[in-house]
CSV table of C-alpha atoms in Angstrom, one decimal:
chain,number,residue,atom,x,y,z
A,1087,MET,CA,-5.8,-41.6,-3.1
A,1088,THR,CA,-5.1,-38.5,-5.2
A,1089,LEU,CA,-3.0,-38.6,-8.4
A,1090,GLU,CA,0.8,-38.3,-8.3
A,1091,ALA,CA,2.0,-36.0,-11.0
A,1092,ILE,CA,5.6,-35.7,-9.9
A,1093,LYS,CA,7.7,-38.8,-9.1
A,1094,TYR,CA,11.1,-38.1,-7.6
A,1095,LYS,CA,13.7,-40.2,-5.7
A,1096,SER,CA,17.5,-39.9,-5.3
A,1097,GLY,CA,18.2,-37.7,-8.3
A,1098,GLN,CA,15.7,-39.4,-10.6
A,1099,LEU,CA,12.7,-37.3,-11.8
A,1100,GLN,CA,9.6,-38.3,-13.7
A,1101,ILE,CA,6.5,-36.3,-14.5
A,1102,LEU,CA,3.0,-37.2,-15.7
A,1103,ASP,CA,2.8,-35.8,-19.2
A,1104,GLN,CA,-0.3,-33.6,-19.0
A,1105,LEU,CA,-0.4,-33.0,-22.7
A,1106,LEU,CA,-1.4,-36.6,-23.2
A,1107,LEU,CA,-4.3,-36.6,-20.6
A,1108,PRO,CA,-6.9,-37.8,-20.4
A,1109,ALA,CA,-6.3,-40.2,-23.3
A,1110,GLU,CA,-3.0,-41.6,-22.0
A,1111,SER,CA,-1.4,-41.6,-18.5
A,1112,LYS,CA,2.4,-41.6,-19.2
A,1113,TYR,CA,5.3,-40.6,-17.1
A,1114,ILE,CA,8.3,-39.1,-18.8
A,1115,PRO,CA,11.8,-38.7,-17.5
A,1116,VAL,CA,13.3,-35.2,-16.8
A,1117,ALA,CA,17.0,-35.8,-17.2
A,1118,GLY,CA,18.2,-32.2,-16.4
A,1119,VAL,CA,17.5,-28.5,-16.7
A,1120,LYS,CA,16.9,-28.5,-20.5
A,1121,ASP,CA,14.2,-31.2,-20.0
A,1122,GLY,CA,12.8,-29.3,-17.1
A,1123,TRP,CA,12.6,-26.0,-19.1
A,1124,SER,CA,11.0,-27.8,-22.0
A,1125,ALA,CA,8.4,-29.6,-19.9
A,1126,ILE,CA,7.4,-26.4,-18.2
A,1127,HIS,CA,7.3,-24.3,-21.4
A,1128,LYS,CA,5.4,-26.9,-23.4
A,1129,MET,CA,3.0,-27.3,-20.4
A,1130,GLN,CA,3.7,-31.0,-19.9
A,1131,VAL,CA,3.7,-29.8,-16.4
A,1132,ARG,CA,1.7,-26.7,-15.3
A,1133,GLY,CA,0.3,-25.0,-12.3
A,1134,ALA,CA,2.5,-22.5,-10.4
A,1135,PRO,CA,3.5,-24.7,-7.5
A,1136,ALA,CA,4.3,-27.7,-9.7
A,1137,ILE,CA,6.3,-25.5,-12.1
A,1138,ALA,CA,8.5,-24.3,-9.2
A,1139,ILE,CA,9.0,-27.9,-7.9
A,1140,VAL,CA,9.8,-29.5,-11.3
A,1141,GLY,CA,12.1,-26.6,-12.3
A,1142,CYS,CA,14.1,-26.8,-9.1
A,1143,LEU,CA,14.1,-30.7,-9.1
A,1144,SER,CA,15.4,-30.6,-12.7
A,1145,LEU,CA,18.4,-28.6,-11.3
A,1146,VAL,CA,18.9,-31.3,-8.7
A,1147,VAL,CA,18.9,-34.0,-11.4
A,1148,GLU,CA,21.5,-31.9,-13.3
A,1149,ILE,CA,24.0,-31.6,-10.5
A,1150,TYR,CA,23.2,-34.8,-8.6
A,1151,ASP,CA,26.1,-36.9,-9.9
A,1152,LYS,CA,28.4,-34.1,-11.0
A,1153,GLN,CA,31.7,-33.3,-9.3
A,1154,PHE,CA,32.7,-29.7,-8.9
A,1155,GLU,CA,36.3,-28.6,-8.2
A,1156,THR,CA,35.3,-25.4,-6.3
A,1157,LYS,CA,32.3,-24.0,-4.5
A,1158,ALA,CA,32.4,-21.0,-6.9
A,1159,ALA,CA,32.1,-23.3,-9.9
A,1160,LEU,CA,29.1,-25.0,-8.3
A,1161,ALA,CA,27.5,-21.6,-7.5
A,1162,ASN,CA,28.0,-20.3,-11.0
A,1163,GLU,CA,26.4,-23.4,-12.6
A,1164,ILE,CA,23.4,-23.3,-10.2
A,1165,GLY,CA,23.0,-19.6,-10.9
A,1166,GLU,CA,23.0,-20.0,-14.7
A,1167,HIS,CA,20.6,-22.9,-14.6
A,1168,LEU,CA,18.1,-21.0,-12.4
A,1169,GLN,CA,18.3,-17.9,-14.5
A,1170,TYR,CA,17.5,-20.1,-17.6
A,1171,LEU,CA,14.6,-22.0,-15.8
A,1172,VAL,CA,12.8,-18.8,-14.8
A,1173,THR,CA,12.3,-17.9,-18.5
A,1174,SER,CA,10.1,-21.0,-19.1
A,1175,ARG,CA,6.8,-19.4,-17.8
A,1176,PRO,CA,7.3,-15.8,-16.7
A,1177,THR,CA,3.9,-15.2,-15.1
A,1178,ALA,CA,4.1,-18.0,-12.5
A,1179,VAL,CA,6.0,-16.3,-9.7
A,1180,ASN,CA,6.6,-19.5,-7.6
A,1181,LEU,CA,9.5,-20.6,-9.7
A,1182,LYS,CA,11.2,-17.2,-9.5
A,1183,LEU,CA,10.8,-17.0,-5.7
A,1184,ALA,CA,12.0,-20.6,-5.4
A,1185,ALA,CA,15.0,-19.8,-7.5
A,1186,ASP,CA,15.7,-16.7,-5.4
A,1187,ASP,CA,15.6,-18.8,-2.3
A,1188,VAL,CA,18.1,-21.3,-3.7
A,1189,LYS,CA,20.4,-18.5,-4.8
A,1190,SER,CA,20.3,-17.0,-1.3
A,1191,GLN,CA,21.2,-20.3,0.2
A,1192,VAL,CA,24.0,-20.8,-2.3
A,1193,GLU,CA,25.5,-17.3,-1.4
A,1194,SER,CA,25.3,-18.2,2.3
A,1195,LEU,CA,27.0,-21.5,1.8
A,1196,LEU,CA,29.6,-20.0,-0.5
A,1197,ALA,CA,30.6,-17.5,2.2
A,1198,ASN,CA,30.8,-20.2,4.9
A,1199,GLU,CA,34.4,-21.4,4.9
A,1200,THR,CA,33.6,-24.5,6.9
A,1201,VAL,CA,31.3,-25.9,4.2
A,1202,THR,CA,33.0,-28.1,1.6
A,1203,VAL,CA,32.1,-28.3,-2.1
A,1204,ASP,CA,30.2,-31.6,-1.6
A,1205,GLY,CA,28.6,-30.3,1.6
A,1206,MET,CA,27.3,-27.3,-0.3
A,1207,LYS,CA,25.9,-29.4,-3.1
A,1208,GLN,CA,24.2,-31.7,-0.6
A,1209,GLU,CA,22.6,-28.8,1.3
A,1210,VAL,CA,21.2,-27.4,-1.9
A,1211,ILE,CA,19.8,-30.8,-2.9
A,1212,LYS,CA,18.3,-31.4,0.5
A,1213,ALA,CA,16.6,-27.9,0.5
A,1214,ILE,CA,15.0,-28.5,-2.9
A,1215,GLU,CA,13.9,-32.0,-2.1
A,1216,TYR,CA,12.1,-30.5,0.9
A,1217,MET,CA,10.1,-28.3,-1.4
A,1218,LEU,CA,8.2,-31.3,-2.6
A,1219,GLU,CA,7.3,-32.4,0.9
A,1220,LYS,CA,6.4,-28.9,2.1
A,1221,ASP,CA,4.1,-28.3,-0.9
A,1222,ILE,CA,1.9,-31.2,0.0
A,1223,SER,CA,1.6,-30.2,3.7
A,1224,ASP,CA,0.9,-26.6,2.6
A,1225,ASN,CA,-1.8,-27.8,0.2
A,1226,ARG,CA,-3.5,-29.8,3.0
A,1227,ALA,CA,-3.5,-26.7,5.2
A,1228,ILE,CA,-5.0,-24.6,2.3
A,1229,GLY,CA,-7.7,-27.2,1.9
A,1230,ASP,CA,-8.5,-27.3,5.6
A,1231,ASN,CA,-8.5,-23.5,5.9
A,1232,GLY,CA,-10.7,-23.1,2.8
A,1233,ALA,CA,-13.2,-25.8,4.0
A,1234,ASN,CA,-13.4,-24.1,7.4
A,1235,VAL,CA,-14.6,-20.9,5.9
A,1236,LEU,CA,-16.9,-22.4,3.3
A,1237,VAL,CA,-18.8,-24.7,5.7
A,1238,LYS,CA,-18.9,-22.3,8.7
A,1239,GLY,CA,-22.5,-22.0,9.7
A,1240,VAL,CA,-23.7,-24.2,6.9
A,1241,ASP,CA,-25.8,-27.3,7.7
A,1242,ARG,CA,-26.1,-28.7,4.1
A,1243,PRO,CA,-23.8,-29.9,1.3
A,1244,LEU,CA,-22.3,-27.2,-1.0
A,1245,LYS,CA,-22.3,-26.6,-4.7
A,1246,LEU,CA,-19.0,-25.3,-5.8
A,1247,LEU,CA,-17.5,-24.1,-9.1
A,1248,THR,CA,-13.8,-24.1,-10.1
A,1249,HIS,CA,-11.7,-23.0,-13.1
A,1250,CYS,CA,-8.7,-24.5,-14.8
A,1251,ASN,CA,-6.7,-27.2,-12.9
A,1252,THR,CA,-5.6,-26.6,-9.3
A,1253,GLY,CA,-5.3,-30.2,-8.1
A,1254,SER,CA,-2.7,-32.9,-7.8
A,1255,LEU,CA,-1.7,-32.2,-11.4
A,1256,ALA,CA,-0.9,-28.6,-10.7
A,1257,THR,CA,1.0,-29.1,-7.4
A,1258,ALA,CA,3.1,-31.7,-5.6
A,1259,GLY,CA,-0.2,-33.3,-4.5
A,1260,TYR,CA,-3.7,-32.7,-3.2
A,1261,GLY,CA,-4.1,-29.2,-4.8
A,1262,THR,CA,-5.0,-25.6,-3.9
A,1263,ALA,CA,-8.5,-24.7,-5.0
A,1264,LEU,CA,-9.2,-28.4,-5.8
A,1265,GLY,CA,-7.7,-29.2,-2.4
A,1266,VAL,CA,-10.3,-27.0,-0.8
A,1267,ILE,CA,-13.0,-28.9,-2.7
A,1268,ARG,CA,-11.4,-32.2,-1.6
A,1269,SER,CA,-11.4,-31.1,2.0
A,1270,VAL,CA,-15.1,-30.1,1.8
A,1271,ASN,CA,-15.9,-33.5,0.4
A,1272,GLU,CA,-13.9,-35.3,3.2
A,1273,ARG,CA,-16.3,-33.6,5.6
A,1274,ASN,CA,-19.3,-35.1,3.6
A,1275,LEU,CA,-20.4,-31.5,2.8
A,1276,LEU,CA,-19.9,-31.5,-1.0
A,1277,GLU,CA,-23.1,-31.8,-3.0
A,1278,HIS,CA,-21.6,-31.1,-6.4
A,1279,VAL,CA,-18.7,-29.4,-8.1
A,1280,TYR,CA,-18.8,-27.8,-11.5
A,1281,CYS,CA,-15.6,-27.3,-13.5
A,1282,THR,CA,-15.1,-25.1,-16.5
A,1283,GLU,CA,-13.7,-26.5,-19.8
A,1284,THR,CA,-11.0,-23.7,-19.6
A,1285,ARG,CA,-10.4,-22.9,-23.2
A,1286,PRO,CA,-8.2,-22.7,-25.2
A,1287,TYR,CA,-6.0,-25.3,-23.5
A,1288,ASN,CA,-8.8,-27.2,-21.9
A,1289,GLN,CA,-7.1,-27.8,-18.5
A,1290,GLY,CA,-10.5,-28.1,-16.9
A,1291,ALA,CA,-11.9,-30.6,-19.4
A,1292,ARG,CA,-8.7,-32.6,-19.7
A,1293,LEU,CA,-7.2,-32.4,-16.2
A,1294,THR,CA,-9.7,-31.3,-13.5
A,1295,ALA,CA,-12.4,-33.5,-14.9
A,1296,TYR,CA,-9.8,-36.3,-14.9
A,1297,GLU,CA,-9.0,-35.8,-11.2
A,1298,LEU,CA,-12.7,-35.5,-10.3
A,1299,VAL,CA,-13.5,-38.7,-12.0
A,1300,HIS,CA,-10.5,-40.4,-10.4
A,1301,ASP,CA,-11.6,-39.3,-7.0
A,1302,LYS,CA,-15.2,-40.2,-7.7
A,1303,LEU,CA,-16.5,-36.7,-6.8
A,1304,PRO,CA,-20.0,-35.6,-8.0
A,1305,ALA,CA,-19.0,-33.3,-10.8
A,1306,THR,CA,-20.3,-31.7,-14.0
A,1307,LEU,CA,-18.3,-30.1,-16.8
A,1308,VAL,CA,-19.4,-26.8,-18.3
A,1309,THR,CA,-18.0,-24.5,-21.0
A,1310,ASP,CA,-16.5,-21.2,-20.0
A,1311,SER,CA,-19.3,-19.3,-21.6
A,1312,MET,CA,-21.9,-21.1,-19.5
A,1313,VAL,CA,-20.8,-19.6,-16.1
A,1314,ALA,CA,-23.3,-16.7,-16.1
A,1315,ALA,CA,-26.1,-19.1,-17.0
A,1316,LEU,CA,-25.0,-21.5,-14.3
A,1317,LEU,CA,-25.0,-18.9,-11.6
A,1318,SER,CA,-28.4,-17.6,-12.6
A,1319,SER,CA,-30.1,-21.0,-12.8
A,1320,ARG,CA,-28.5,-23.0,-10.0
A,1321,LYS,CA,-27.5,-22.1,-6.5
A,1322,ILE,CA,-23.7,-22.0,-6.5
A,1323,ASP,CA,-22.4,-21.5,-3.0
A,1324,ALA,CA,-18.9,-20.3,-3.9
A,1325,ILE,CA,-16.3,-20.2,-6.7
A,1326,ILE,CA,-12.7,-21.2,-5.8
A,1327,VAL,CA,-9.9,-20.7,-8.3
A,1328,GLY,CA,-6.1,-20.9,-8.1
A,1329,ALA,CA,-3.4,-18.2,-8.8
A,1330,ASP,CA,-0.2,-17.9,-10.7
A,1331,ARG,CA,0.7,-14.6,-9.1
A,1332,VAL,CA,-0.8,-12.4,-6.4
A,1333,ALA,CA,0.2,-8.7,-6.2
A,1334,ALA,CA,0.7,-6.9,-2.9
A,1335,ASN,CA,-2.7,-5.3,-3.1
A,1336,GLY,CA,-4.5,-8.7,-3.8
A,1337,ASP,CA,-4.9,-8.4,-7.6
A,1338,THR,CA,-4.5,-11.9,-8.9
A,1339,ALA,CA,-3.2,-13.3,-12.1
A,1340,ASN,CA,-4.8,-16.7,-13.0
A,1341,LYS,CA,-5.8,-18.7,-16.0
A,1342,ILE,CA,-7.5,-16.7,-18.7
A,1343,GLY,CA,-11.3,-16.6,-18.0
A,1344,THR,CA,-10.9,-16.1,-14.3
A,1345,TYR,CA,-11.6,-12.3,-14.4
A,1346,GLN,CA,-14.9,-12.7,-16.2
A,1347,MET,CA,-16.0,-15.4,-13.6
A,1348,ALA,CA,-15.2,-12.9,-10.8
A,1349,VAL,CA,-17.3,-10.2,-12.5
A,1350,VAL,CA,-20.3,-12.6,-13.0
A,1351,ALA,CA,-19.9,-13.8,-9.4
A,1352,LYS,CA,-20.1,-10.2,-8.1
A,1353,HIS,CA,-23.3,-9.6,-10.1
A,1354,HIS,CA,-24.9,-12.8,-8.6
A,1355,GLY,CA,-23.6,-12.3,-5.1
A,1356,VAL,CA,-21.5,-15.5,-5.1
A,1357,PRO,CA,-18.4,-15.5,-3.0
A,1358,PHE,CA,-15.2,-15.7,-5.1
A,1359,TYR,CA,-12.1,-17.2,-3.4
A,1360,VAL,CA,-8.5,-17.5,-4.6
A,1361,ALA,CA,-6.6,-20.5,-3.1
A,1362,ALA,CA,-2.8,-20.1,-3.3
A,1363,PRO,CA,0.3,-20.8,-1.2
A,1364,PHE,CA,2.3,-17.9,0.1
A,1365,THR,CA,4.9,-18.5,-2.6
A,1366,SER,CA,2.3,-17.2,-5.2
A,1367,ILE,CA,2.2,-13.8,-3.4
A,1368,ASP,CA,4.7,-11.3,-4.9
A,1369,VAL,CA,4.8,-8.2,-2.6
A,1370,ALA,CA,7.4,-6.7,-4.9
A,1371,ILE,CA,4.6,-6.0,-7.4
A,1372,GLU,CA,2.3,-3.2,-6.3
A,1373,ASP,CA,-0.7,-4.2,-8.3
A,1374,GLY,CA,-1.9,-6.4,-11.1
A,1375,SER,CA,-1.0,-3.8,-13.8
A,1376,HIS,CA,2.6,-4.7,-13.3
A,1377,ILE,CA,2.2,-8.5,-13.7
A,1378,LYS,CA,3.7,-9.7,-17.0
A,1379,ILE,CA,1.1,-11.7,-18.9
A,1380,GLU,CA,2.4,-14.5,-21.0
A,1381,GLU,CA,1.1,-14.8,-24.5
A,1382,ARG,CA,0.9,-18.3,-26.0
A,1383,PRO,CA,1.2,-19.5,-29.6
A,1384,GLU,CA,-1.7,-19.0,-32.0
A,1385,HIS,CA,-2.0,-22.7,-32.7
A,1386,GLU,CA,-3.3,-23.4,-29.2
A,1387,LEU,CA,-6.3,-21.3,-30.1
A,1388,THR,CA,-6.8,-22.4,-33.7
A,1389,HIS,CA,-6.2,-26.2,-33.2
A,1390,ILE,CA,-7.3,-29.0,-30.9
A,1391,GLY,CA,-5.4,-32.2,-30.9
A,1392,GLY,CA,-3.6,-31.1,-34.1
A,1393,GLN,CA,-6.9,-30.5,-35.9
A,1394,ARG,CA,-7.6,-26.9,-37.1
A,1395,ILE,CA,-10.9,-25.6,-35.8
A,1396,ALA,CA,-10.5,-21.9,-36.8
A,1397,ALA,CA,-10.7,-20.4,-40.3
A,1398,PRO,CA,-7.2,-20.3,-41.9
A,1399,GLY,CA,-5.8,-16.8,-42.0
A,1400,ILE,CA,-7.6,-15.4,-39.0
A,1401,GLY,CA,-5.5,-13.4,-36.5
A,1402,CYS,CA,-5.3,-14.5,-32.9
A,1403,TRP,CA,-4.7,-13.0,-29.5
A,1404,ASN,CA,-3.9,-15.7,-26.9
A,1405,PRO,CA,-3.0,-14.4,-23.4
A,1406,ALA,CA,-2.5,-17.3,-21.0
A,1407,PHE,CA,-3.7,-15.3,-18.0
A,1408,ASP,CA,-5.9,-12.4,-16.9
A,1409,VAL,CA,-5.8,-10.3,-13.8
A,1410,THR,CA,-8.8,-10.2,-11.3
A,1411,PRO,CA,-9.0,-7.0,-9.3
A,1412,ALA,CA,-8.7,-7.4,-5.6
A,1413,GLU,CA,-12.2,-5.8,-5.0
A,1414,LEU,CA,-13.8,-8.8,-6.7
A,1415,ILE,CA,-12.1,-11.3,-4.4
A,1416,THR,CA,-13.8,-12.4,-1.2
A,1417,GLY,CA,-10.8,-13.9,0.3
A,1418,ILE,CA,-7.4,-15.5,-0.4
A,1419,ILE,CA,-7.0,-18.9,1.0
A,1420,THR,CA,-3.5,-19.7,2.1
A,1421,GLU,CA,-1.7,-22.3,4.3
A,1422,ARG,CA,-1.6,-19.6,7.0
A,1423,GLY,CA,-5.3,-18.8,6.9
A,1424,VAL,CA,-7.9,-17.0,4.8
A,1425,LEU,CA,-6.9,-13.4,4.2
A,1426,LYS,CA,-8.6,-10.3,2.8
A,1427,PRO,CA,-6.6,-9.0,-0.2
A,1428,CYS,CA,-5.7,-5.8,1.8
A,1429,GLU,CA,-4.0,-8.0,4.5
A,1430,LEU,CA,-1.6,-9.7,2.2
A,1431,ALA,CA,1.5,-7.5,2.2
A,1432,GLU,CA,1.7,-7.2,6.0
A,1433,LYS,CA,1.2,-11.0,6.5
A,1434,VAL,CA,3.9,-11.8,4.0
A,1435,ARG,CA,6.4,-9.5,5.7
A,1436,GLN,CA,5.6,-11.2,9.0
A,1437,LYS,CA,6.5,-14.7,7.7
């Protein structure tokens, strides 16, 4: 059984505080939109799909027991809350797209004179609650589609490498890139998985390693700077990473360190896959140069667990993401199949 990072039922929301992992497994309540924004911004919850779900569910918690006199008042409050939530982590497109979907639904319900105020609220709540259920089924499909490609024509177990955290802690459950690895393992075709430490926030060492140990998968932790040495000394069959945003041409923004892994993979002839739901694809952005890259506070680079590890007074540059060019990506694994980067825009328009 995979980990459950998001617990929701009837207007009550709790999340597993990922800042405390792996030392402590503690669920914290999210009592409304301000809590949701804070949890996302502070990275108590992270991973593009999970950010979208927790953000929207925090809106549900906010309005669940409130009474609204008019549909316009309800629509205004929902719009203001969504606008605020989107500012929490600007690079992860899933939350913005989810917010846009909710806004569109609200506009439609507002225009429908047969829908009451309470009916409008219940429809919005039901649609957001469905996001949680759909994300898990999408992740399963991503896992299966990825496994199908990786094991095709292979008669031996695989050695795989992943970066950052893309599992149950980054989604509603099961995971994207880590979901692919889980699906390969379920077919008894996983020999070993290597996970990077993922500095400076150590999502690989703290979170992916935590999930791999929890699932009893054969796994080894390496530092980010060991990837080239790993690929030159051991046969790695593929690298699978997640994505926070994918541009129309296939350029992909993911956790800092992903780009250099793709470059090294190209040199060593190792397939490099991105696993992401369609909600991570933003066809409104032509290419990766237009993706806004979030910069994080200096202390995340200079301190670990509150302890300074860098010389006082040194300047810092701390981008949370980098952009991997489409030409370095073998395929993008989605719930609708494995696509070449050049196929993305057309496929999204067909959905």
